[in-house]
Amino acid sequence: FVTETERSTTISNDGVKIQTPEHVLAACAGLKIDNILIEINAEELPILDGSSIEFIKCLKKAMPHKQNALRKYFVIKEEINFEDPETGVRIQALPSEEFNVIVHIDYESKVLGNQTAELRNIDLFETEFANARTFCFLHELELLSNNGLIKGGDLNNAIVYVEREVDEDELRRLAKLFNKKSIKISKDGYLNNLNLNYTNEAARHKLLDVIGDLMLIGM
C-alpha cells in the first residue's frame, strides 16, 4: 500500500491515506510486536520528539501479550538489489543466518559527513536506536517555510544541520519562526535546539526508518 516516499512513507488504501507510520512501526518491531490495532484520528502519525522512543514507552505501558500463534517470517533466499540512479539510493538484501541491518548515508555534506550505523540484534533497538531523531538541513526548513508549510514547526523534534554561514538577522528570524527566544549554531554545525544523542544519530535514525518500513512486508 506504499504510495509515496518523499521525505517519509505514505500508505494508501481505499481512499484512506496514512503518513509517516515508520516511527511507530519501528517501535513495534523493536518490541517484537507483530499483531496490533492502531487507531488514529488524522492522516499523519504524531512526530513527538522525532524518534520512536515515546512510542516504545507507550507500548510498554500497554503490556504486550504473548499469543498462542506462530510468527510468519520473510526469509531472504537470494540476493535482492534495488537502486535509484536519480537519488543515489541503493538497497541490498542478502541471505544470512543472522539478523543484521547496516545503513550508510552520504549527503555530500561537510557538516553531516559520511555516517554508518549497524544493528545486529533487534533486542538492542530500544536502547541504541529508538531515541535517534529525524534530521533535516536548514535550506529544507526554509523551503518548507516559504511554501507555507511547518506552521506548527517545533525545533524539539528534529536535528537541523547548517551548511552555510548564517548571520544574526537570519537566526533571529528563525527563532521567531519556531517560537524560540534565541537560536545559535553549535560548533558541530547544527542548530543548538538540542544535543545529539549519538555522533552518528542521522545514520541511526535512517536505520530506524528502515526497521519501520520493513514492517510493511507484513511478517
Short mmCIF file of C-alpha atoms in Angstrom, two decimals:
data_model
loop_
_atom_site.label_atom_id
_atom_site.label_comp_id
_atom_site.label_asym_id
_atom_site.label_seq_id
_atom_site.Cartn_x
_atom_site.Cartn_y
_atom_site.Cartn_z
CA PHE A 1 0.00 0.00 0.00
CA VAL A 2 3.02 2.32 -0.18
CA THR A 3 2.14 5.25 -2.44
CA GLU A 4 4.72 7.93 -1.59
CA THR A 5 8.24 8.00 -0.19
CA GLU A 6 9.03 11.72 -0.43
CA ARG A 7 10.57 12.75 2.94
CA SER A 8 8.63 9.96 4.69
CA THR A 9 6.50 6.91 3.94
CA THR A 10 2.84 7.23 2.94
CA ILE A 11 0.48 4.27 2.68
CA SER A 12 -2.94 4.46 1.00
CA ASN A 13 -5.86 2.10 0.57
CA ASP A 14 -9.48 2.57 -0.49
CA GLY A 15 -9.33 6.37 -0.26
CA VAL A 16 -7.61 6.41 3.13
CA LYS A 17 -4.09 7.82 3.43
CA ILE A 18 -1.69 7.49 6.37
CA GLN A 19 1.56 9.45 6.54
CA THR A 20 4.74 8.70 8.48
CA PRO A 21 3.88 5.32 10.01
CA GLU A 22 7.56 4.25 10.06
CA HIS A 23 8.41 5.54 13.56
CA VAL A 24 5.58 3.74 15.35
CA LEU A 25 6.12 0.60 13.22
CA ALA A 26 9.82 0.66 14.16
CA ALA A 27 8.78 0.75 17.82
CA CYS A 28 6.59 -2.31 17.24
CA ALA A 29 9.46 -4.12 15.52
CA GLY A 30 11.85 -3.20 18.33
CA LEU A 31 9.48 -4.72 20.89
CA LYS A 32 8.73 -7.72 18.63
CA ILE A 33 5.05 -6.81 18.41
CA ASP A 34 3.52 -8.16 15.20
CA ASN A 35 -0.21 -8.17 15.99
CA ILE A 36 -1.59 -4.78 16.94
CA LEU A 37 -4.50 -2.48 16.17
CA ILE A 38 -3.55 1.20 15.99
CA GLU A 39 -6.36 3.72 15.68
CA ILE A 40 -5.61 7.30 14.64
CA ASN A 41 -7.80 10.36 14.08
CA ALA A 42 -5.66 12.15 11.48
CA GLU A 43 -3.74 11.30 8.32
CA GLU A 44 -0.32 11.71 9.89
CA LEU A 45 1.12 9.94 12.91
CA PRO A 46 2.36 12.41 15.57
CA ILE A 47 6.06 13.28 15.24
CA LEU A 48 6.54 13.59 19.03
CA ASP A 49 10.31 14.03 19.56
CA GLY A 50 11.15 12.85 16.04
CA SER A 51 12.17 9.34 17.09
CA SER A 52 10.48 6.10 18.21
CA ILE A 53 11.22 6.27 21.92
CA GLU A 54 7.86 7.75 23.03
CA PHE A 55 6.01 5.07 21.07
CA ILE A 56 8.20 2.45 22.80
CA LYS A 57 7.26 3.85 26.22
CA CYS A 58 3.57 3.88 25.33
CA LEU A 59 3.59 0.31 24.01
CA LYS A 60 5.43 -0.98 27.08
CA LYS A 61 2.82 0.61 29.35
CA ALA A 62 0.17 -1.31 27.41
CA MET A 63 1.86 -4.58 28.42
CA PRO A 64 2.28 -6.59 25.18
CA HIS A 65 0.73 -10.04 25.41
CA LYS A 66 2.28 -13.24 24.11
CA GLN A 67 -0.24 -15.06 21.92
CA ASN A 68 -0.53 -18.74 21.13
CA ALA A 69 0.34 -18.30 17.46
CA LEU A 70 3.27 -18.95 15.16
CA ARG A 71 5.18 -15.99 13.75
CA LYS A 72 5.47 -15.64 10.00
CA TYR A 73 8.93 -14.78 8.73
CA PHE A 74 10.11 -13.36 5.43
CA VAL A 75 13.22 -15.34 4.54
CA ILE A 76 15.74 -13.84 2.12
CA LYS A 77 16.71 -16.79 -0.07
CA GLU A 78 18.66 -14.90 -2.74
CA GLU A 79 20.32 -11.53 -3.19
CA ILE A 80 17.88 -8.66 -3.73
CA ASN A 81 19.08 -5.34 -5.14
CA PHE A 82 17.38 -2.02 -5.75
CA GLU A 83 18.98 1.19 -6.98
CA ASP A 84 17.61 4.62 -7.83
CA PRO A 85 20.13 6.46 -10.03
CA GLU A 86 18.27 9.74 -9.58
CA THR A 87 18.66 9.86 -5.81
CA GLY A 88 21.69 7.61 -5.43
CA VAL A 89 19.78 5.33 -3.05
CA ARG A 90 20.90 1.70 -3.07
CA ILE A 91 19.33 -1.14 -1.11
CA GLN A 92 20.77 -4.64 -0.93
CA ALA A 93 19.34 -7.63 0.94
CA LEU A 94 21.50 -10.73 1.37
CA PRO A 95 20.76 -14.22 2.69
CA SER A 96 22.14 -14.60 6.21
CA GLU A 97 21.84 -16.95 9.16
CA GLU A 98 21.65 -13.93 11.48
CA PHE A 99 19.70 -10.67 11.59
CA ASN A 100 21.84 -7.69 10.59
CA VAL A 101 20.99 -4.25 9.20
CA ILE A 102 23.62 -1.75 8.05
CA VAL A 103 22.86 1.78 6.88
CA HIS A 104 25.36 4.14 5.26
CA ILE A 105 24.43 7.73 4.44
CA ASP A 106 26.29 10.29 2.37
CA TYR A 107 24.51 13.57 1.57
CA GLU A 108 27.75 15.11 0.27
CA SER A 109 27.57 17.37 3.31
CA LYS A 110 30.70 18.64 5.08
CA VAL A 111 28.72 19.07 8.28
CA LEU A 112 26.95 15.71 8.30
CA GLY A 113 29.75 13.75 6.65
CA ASN A 114 29.56 10.04 5.88
CA GLN A 115 27.84 8.05 8.61
CA THR A 116 27.27 4.35 9.19
CA ALA A 117 25.02 2.54 11.67
CA GLU A 118 24.63 -1.19 12.27
CA LEU A 119 22.09 -3.23 14.21
CA ARG A 120 22.95 -6.89 14.78
CA ASN A 121 20.29 -7.74 17.34
CA ILE A 122 16.73 -6.36 17.34
CA ASP A 123 16.81 -6.52 21.16
CA LEU A 124 19.23 -3.56 21.06
CA PHE A 125 16.81 -1.35 19.11
CA GLU A 126 15.16 0.14 22.20
CA THR A 127 18.40 1.19 23.91
CA GLU A 128 20.58 2.14 20.93
CA PHE A 129 18.29 3.28 18.09
CA ALA A 130 14.79 4.15 19.31
CA ASN A 131 15.81 7.64 20.51
CA ALA A 132 17.63 8.60 17.29
CA ARG A 133 15.77 11.64 15.98
CA THR A 134 14.92 12.70 12.47
CA PHE A 135 17.03 15.37 10.81
CA CYS A 136 16.99 17.89 8.01
CA PHE A 137 19.08 20.68 6.54
CA LEU A 138 18.46 24.38 7.13
CA HIS A 139 17.77 25.01 3.44
CA GLU A 140 14.99 22.39 3.58
CA LEU A 141 13.38 24.20 6.51
CA GLU A 142 13.50 27.45 4.60
CA LEU A 143 11.87 25.84 1.56
CA LEU A 144 9.08 24.37 3.68
CA SER A 145 8.53 27.68 5.44
CA ASN A 146 8.45 29.65 2.19
CA ASN A 147 5.77 27.29 0.89
CA GLY A 148 3.54 27.88 3.90
CA LEU A 149 4.33 24.53 5.50
CA ILE A 150 5.63 23.64 9.02
CA LYS A 151 3.31 26.24 10.54
CA GLY A 152 3.26 24.10 13.65
CA GLY A 153 7.00 23.66 13.41
CA ASP A 154 8.95 22.86 16.54
CA LEU A 155 12.71 22.56 16.75
CA ASN A 156 12.42 20.00 19.55
CA ASN A 157 11.78 17.11 17.16
CA ALA A 158 14.47 17.40 14.50
CA ILE A 159 18.20 17.91 14.22
CA VAL A 160 18.79 20.81 11.84
CA TYR A 161 22.18 20.79 10.09
CA VAL A 162 23.55 24.10 8.80
CA GLU A 163 25.83 24.02 5.76
CA ARG A 164 26.47 27.73 5.21
CA GLU A 165 27.18 30.97 7.02
CA VAL A 166 24.10 32.36 8.80
CA ASP A 167 24.02 35.92 10.11
CA GLU A 168 22.37 37.13 13.31
CA ASP A 169 19.37 38.58 11.48
CA GLU A 170 18.54 35.20 9.98
CA LEU A 171 19.00 33.46 13.33
CA ARG A 172 16.55 35.93 14.91
CA ARG A 173 14.09 35.28 12.08
CA LEU A 174 14.38 31.52 12.61
CA ALA A 175 13.93 31.93 16.35
CA LYS A 176 10.72 33.86 15.73
CA LEU A 177 9.50 31.24 13.24
CA PHE A 178 9.95 28.47 15.80
CA ASN A 179 8.90 30.43 18.89
CA LYS A 180 12.37 30.40 20.45
CA LYS A 181 13.98 33.20 22.43
CA SER A 182 17.21 32.69 20.52
CA ILE A 183 18.92 30.21 18.22
CA LYS A 184 22.62 29.57 17.75
CA ILE A 185 24.69 27.20 15.64
CA SER A 186 26.74 24.64 17.56
CA LYS A 187 30.42 24.08 16.83
CA ASP A 188 29.44 20.82 15.14
CA GLY A 189 27.24 22.64 12.62
CA TYR A 190 23.66 22.12 13.79
CA LEU A 191 21.13 24.42 15.46
CA ASN A 192 21.52 24.39 19.23
CA ASN A 193 17.86 23.48 19.78
CA LEU A 194 19.01 20.13 21.18
CA ASN A 195 22.07 17.99 21.86
CA LEU A 196 22.97 14.97 19.76
CA ASN A 197 22.30 11.60 21.36
CA TYR A 198 24.96 9.98 19.14
CA THR A 199 27.70 11.24 16.84
CA ASN A 200 26.05 9.17 14.07
CA GLU A 201 22.46 9.95 15.08
CA ALA A 202 21.43 10.71 11.49
CA ALA A 203 22.50 7.24 10.30
CA ARG A 204 20.87 5.61 13.33
CA HIS A 205 17.60 7.38 12.52
CA LYS A 206 17.73 6.18 8.90
CA LEU A 207 18.22 2.65 10.23
CA LEU A 208 15.19 3.23 12.47
CA ASP A 209 13.21 4.20 9.37
CA VAL A 210 14.37 1.03 7.58
CA ILE A 211 13.22 -1.14 10.50
CA GLY A 212 9.82 0.57 10.46
CA ASP A 213 9.38 0.36 6.71
CA LEU A 214 10.30 -3.34 6.68
CA MET A 215 7.27 -3.96 8.92
CA LEU A 216 5.14 -3.14 5.88
CA ILE A 217 6.15 -6.55 4.49
CA GLY A 218 3.51 -7.84 6.88
CA MET A 219 5.54 -10.56 8.57
#
